[in-house]
Coordinates of C-alpha atoms in Angstrom, one line a residue:
X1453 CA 39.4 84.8 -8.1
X1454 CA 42.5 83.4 -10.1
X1455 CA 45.3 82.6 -8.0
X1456 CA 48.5 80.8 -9.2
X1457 CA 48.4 77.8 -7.4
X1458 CA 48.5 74.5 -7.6
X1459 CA 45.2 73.0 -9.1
X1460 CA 44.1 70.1 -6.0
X1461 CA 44.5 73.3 -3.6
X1462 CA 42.5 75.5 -6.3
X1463 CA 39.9 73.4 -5.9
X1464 CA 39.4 73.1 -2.7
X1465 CA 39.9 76.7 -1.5
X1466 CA 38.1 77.7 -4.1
X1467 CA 35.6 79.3 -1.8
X1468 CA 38.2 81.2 0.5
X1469 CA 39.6 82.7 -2.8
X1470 CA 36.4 84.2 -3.2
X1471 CA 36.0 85.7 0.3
X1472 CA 36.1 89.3 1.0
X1473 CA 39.1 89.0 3.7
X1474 CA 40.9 86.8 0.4
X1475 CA 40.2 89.7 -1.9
X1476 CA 41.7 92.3 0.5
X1477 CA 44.7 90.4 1.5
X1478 CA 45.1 90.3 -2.3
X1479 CA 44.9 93.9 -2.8
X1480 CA 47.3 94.7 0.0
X1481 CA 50.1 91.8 -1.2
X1482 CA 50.1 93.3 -4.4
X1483 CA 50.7 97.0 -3.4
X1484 CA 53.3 95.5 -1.3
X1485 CA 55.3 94.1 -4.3
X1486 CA 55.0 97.5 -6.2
X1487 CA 56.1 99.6 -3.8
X1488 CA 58.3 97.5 -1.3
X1489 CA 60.8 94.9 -0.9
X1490 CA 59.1 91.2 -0.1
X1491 CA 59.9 88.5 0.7
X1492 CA 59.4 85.6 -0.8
X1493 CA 60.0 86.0 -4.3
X1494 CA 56.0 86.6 -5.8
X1495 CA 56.0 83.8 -7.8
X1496 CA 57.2 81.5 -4.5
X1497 CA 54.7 82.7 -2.1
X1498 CA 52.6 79.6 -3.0
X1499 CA 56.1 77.4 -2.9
X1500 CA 54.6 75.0 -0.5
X1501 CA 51.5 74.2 -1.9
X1502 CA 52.7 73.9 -5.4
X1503 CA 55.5 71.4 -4.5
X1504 CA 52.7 69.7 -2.5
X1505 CA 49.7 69.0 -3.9
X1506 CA 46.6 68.4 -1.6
X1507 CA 46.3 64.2 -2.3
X1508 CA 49.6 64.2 -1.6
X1509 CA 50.3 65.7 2.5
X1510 CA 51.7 63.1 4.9
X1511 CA 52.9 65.0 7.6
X1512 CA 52.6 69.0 7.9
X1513 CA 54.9 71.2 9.9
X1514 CA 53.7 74.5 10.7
X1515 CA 55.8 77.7 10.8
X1516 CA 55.2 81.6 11.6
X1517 CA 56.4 84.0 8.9
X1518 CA 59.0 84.0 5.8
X1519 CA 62.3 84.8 6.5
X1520 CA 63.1 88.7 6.2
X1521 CA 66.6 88.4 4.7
X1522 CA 68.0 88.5 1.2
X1523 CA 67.5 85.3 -0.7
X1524 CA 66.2 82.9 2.1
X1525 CA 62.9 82.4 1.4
X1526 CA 61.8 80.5 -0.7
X1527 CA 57.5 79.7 0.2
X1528 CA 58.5 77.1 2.5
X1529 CA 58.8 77.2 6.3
X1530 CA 61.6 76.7 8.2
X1531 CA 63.6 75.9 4.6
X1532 CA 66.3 78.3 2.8
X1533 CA 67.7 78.1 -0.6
X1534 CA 70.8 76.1 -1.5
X1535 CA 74.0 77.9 -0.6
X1536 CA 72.4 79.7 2.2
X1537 CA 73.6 79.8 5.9
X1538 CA 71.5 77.9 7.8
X1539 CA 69.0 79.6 10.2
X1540 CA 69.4 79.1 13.6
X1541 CA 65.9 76.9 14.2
X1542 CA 67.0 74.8 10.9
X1543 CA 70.4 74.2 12.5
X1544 CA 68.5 72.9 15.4
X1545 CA 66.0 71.1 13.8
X1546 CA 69.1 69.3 11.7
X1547 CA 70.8 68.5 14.9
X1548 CA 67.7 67.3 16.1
X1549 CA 67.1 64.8 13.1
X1550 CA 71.1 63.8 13.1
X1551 CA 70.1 62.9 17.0
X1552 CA 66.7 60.9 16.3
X1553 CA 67.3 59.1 13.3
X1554 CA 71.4 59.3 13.1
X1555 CA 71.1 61.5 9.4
X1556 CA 73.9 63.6 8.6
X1557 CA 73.0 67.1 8.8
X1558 CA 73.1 68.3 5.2
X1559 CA 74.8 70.9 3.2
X1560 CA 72.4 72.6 2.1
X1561 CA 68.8 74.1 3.8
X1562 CA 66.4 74.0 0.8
X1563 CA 63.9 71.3 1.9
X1564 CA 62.0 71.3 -0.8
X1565 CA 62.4 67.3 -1.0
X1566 CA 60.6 66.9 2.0
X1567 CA 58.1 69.0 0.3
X1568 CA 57.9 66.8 -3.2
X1569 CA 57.5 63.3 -0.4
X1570 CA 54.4 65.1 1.2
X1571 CA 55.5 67.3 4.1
X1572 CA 53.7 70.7 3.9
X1573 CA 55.8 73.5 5.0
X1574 CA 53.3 75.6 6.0
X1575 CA 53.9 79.5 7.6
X1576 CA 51.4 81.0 9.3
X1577 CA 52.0 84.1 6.9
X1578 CA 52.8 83.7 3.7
X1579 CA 54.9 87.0 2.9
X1580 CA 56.8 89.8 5.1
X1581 CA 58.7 93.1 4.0
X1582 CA 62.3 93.0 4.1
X1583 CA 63.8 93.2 7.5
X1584 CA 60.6 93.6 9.3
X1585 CA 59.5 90.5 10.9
X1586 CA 56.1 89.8 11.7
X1587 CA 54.9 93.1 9.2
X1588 CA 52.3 90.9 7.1
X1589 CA 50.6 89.7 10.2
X1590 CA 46.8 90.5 10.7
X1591 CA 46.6 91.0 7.4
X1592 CA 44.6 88.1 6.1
X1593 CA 47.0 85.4 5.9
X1594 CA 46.4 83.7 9.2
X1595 CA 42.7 83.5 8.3
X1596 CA 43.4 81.7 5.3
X1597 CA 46.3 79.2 6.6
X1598 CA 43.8 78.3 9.5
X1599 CA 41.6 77.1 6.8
X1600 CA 44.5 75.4 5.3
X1601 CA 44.3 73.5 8.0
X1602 CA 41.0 73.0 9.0
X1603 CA 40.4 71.5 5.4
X1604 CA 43.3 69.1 5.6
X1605 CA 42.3 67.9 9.0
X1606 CA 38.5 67.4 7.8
X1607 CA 38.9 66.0 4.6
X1608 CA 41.9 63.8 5.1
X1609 CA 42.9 61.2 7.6
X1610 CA 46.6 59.9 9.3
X1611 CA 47.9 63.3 8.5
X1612 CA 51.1 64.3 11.0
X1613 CA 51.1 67.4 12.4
X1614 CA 54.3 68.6 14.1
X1615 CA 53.3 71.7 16.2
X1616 CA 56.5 73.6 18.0
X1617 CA 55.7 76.5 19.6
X1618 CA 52.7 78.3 21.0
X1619 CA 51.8 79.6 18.1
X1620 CA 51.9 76.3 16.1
X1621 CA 50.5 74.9 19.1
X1622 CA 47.7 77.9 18.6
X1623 CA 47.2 77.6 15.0
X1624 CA 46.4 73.5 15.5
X1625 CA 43.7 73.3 18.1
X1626 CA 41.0 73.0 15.2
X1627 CA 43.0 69.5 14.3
X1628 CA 40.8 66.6 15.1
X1629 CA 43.1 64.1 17.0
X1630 CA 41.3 61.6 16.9
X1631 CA 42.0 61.0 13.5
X1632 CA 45.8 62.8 12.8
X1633 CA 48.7 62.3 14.6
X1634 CA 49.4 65.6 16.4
X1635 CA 53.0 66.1 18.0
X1636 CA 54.0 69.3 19.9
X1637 CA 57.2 70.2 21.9
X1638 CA 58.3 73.7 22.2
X1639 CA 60.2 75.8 18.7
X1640 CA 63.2 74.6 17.9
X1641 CA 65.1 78.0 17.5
X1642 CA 67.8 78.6 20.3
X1643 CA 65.8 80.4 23.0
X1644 CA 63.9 76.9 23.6
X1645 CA 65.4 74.0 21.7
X1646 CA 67.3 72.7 25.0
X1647 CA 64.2 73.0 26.8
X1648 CA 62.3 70.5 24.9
X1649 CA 63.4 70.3 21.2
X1650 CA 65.9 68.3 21.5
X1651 CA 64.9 64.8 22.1
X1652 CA 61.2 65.4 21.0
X1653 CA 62.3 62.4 18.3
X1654 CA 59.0 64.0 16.1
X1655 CA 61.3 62.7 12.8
X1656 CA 61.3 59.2 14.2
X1657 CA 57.6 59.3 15.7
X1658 CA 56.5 60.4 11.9
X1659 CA 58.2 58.1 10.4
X1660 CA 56.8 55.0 12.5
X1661 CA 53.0 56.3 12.4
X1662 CA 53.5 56.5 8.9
X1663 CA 54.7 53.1 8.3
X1664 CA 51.9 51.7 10.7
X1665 CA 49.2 53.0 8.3
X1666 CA 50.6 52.2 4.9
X1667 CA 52.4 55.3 3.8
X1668 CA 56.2 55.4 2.7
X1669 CA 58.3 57.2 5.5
X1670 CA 59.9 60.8 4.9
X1671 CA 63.8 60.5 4.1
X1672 CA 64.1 63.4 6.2

């Protein structure tokens, strides 16, 4: 099956691509575009992976689904495009970096320069109808993001993965520890940042097992 992305991942999905639960998510995505509003932008659904090329993932960071709201997504979790107001789990996750590492929270949301250093932003669910959150769930997606990571954890070594949340938490029990770096605290969106978010220092923690085994550190 030919789908527009970037051609490490190609490769080595190549076999999910081909699998009957691929070719129906495909199917259904595409009636979606011709007949609703989606979200992200078609030719951004692959965002992260294109910006991110398999030989190239340092540290992945694991979200749940695009946001549902006129021009913020853009393919990569957690991120929004340049002139957006922030999102309140990005504002906390800005705070949380200005805290650890003393950055100055930026103007702008669009993080696809963590993307281009190696940081996956990875959702759960790659697309979502307009102002319907979670309505591309169970629909394929999560099958094929679980591979995502199951691939990245077998085939590569002193990968980071920063799990907030139950569901990240959820999505990253098939990691193998023993050779990643796996941080978890809870989500960083308002109903549980004080509870555990804050203070996780994740940013700094990267940054440190990163250095230790030879890789350059995310300007984050």
């Amino acid at each position: 099956m030919d789908v527009k992305i970037e051609q490490s991942w190609k490769e080595i999905l190549n076999e999910e691509f081909d699998k009957p639960y691929f070719k129906e998510l495909s199917a259904f995505v595409k009636n979606e575009y011709q007949t609703q509003q989606i979200f992200p932008p078609r030719k951004e659904i692959f965002n992260a992976f294109n910006l991110c090329p398999f030989n190239n993932v340092k540290v992945v960071i694991i979200g749940q689904d695009p946001y549902h709201g006129p021009d913020q997504a853009h393919g990569l979790c957690f991120s929004v495009k340049g002139g957006i107001k922030f999102p309140p789990s990005l504002r906390n996750i800005f705070k949380e970096i200005n805290g650890d590492i003393a950055a100055p929270i930026p103007q702008s949301g669009d993080l696809t320069s963590w993307a281009k250093q190696g940081v996956l932003l990875l959702n759960a669910t790659l697309t979502v109808r307009a102002h319907m959150a979670g309505s591309h769930q169970k629909k394929g997606w999560e099958t094929f993001t679980d591979a995502v990571i199951k691939v990245l954890s077998e085939k590569k070594e002193n990968v980071v993965f920063l799990l907030w949340g139950a569901h990240a938490q959820r999505k990253g029990e098939v990691i193998d520890a023993t050779k990643h770096l796996v941080l978890q605290s809870v989500h960083p969106s308002p109903l549980s940042a004080s509870r555990g978010f804050f203070g996780n220092h994740h940013f700094s923690k990267t940054n440190e097992y990163l250095n230790a085994k030879g890789f350059e550190p995310i300007e984050w």
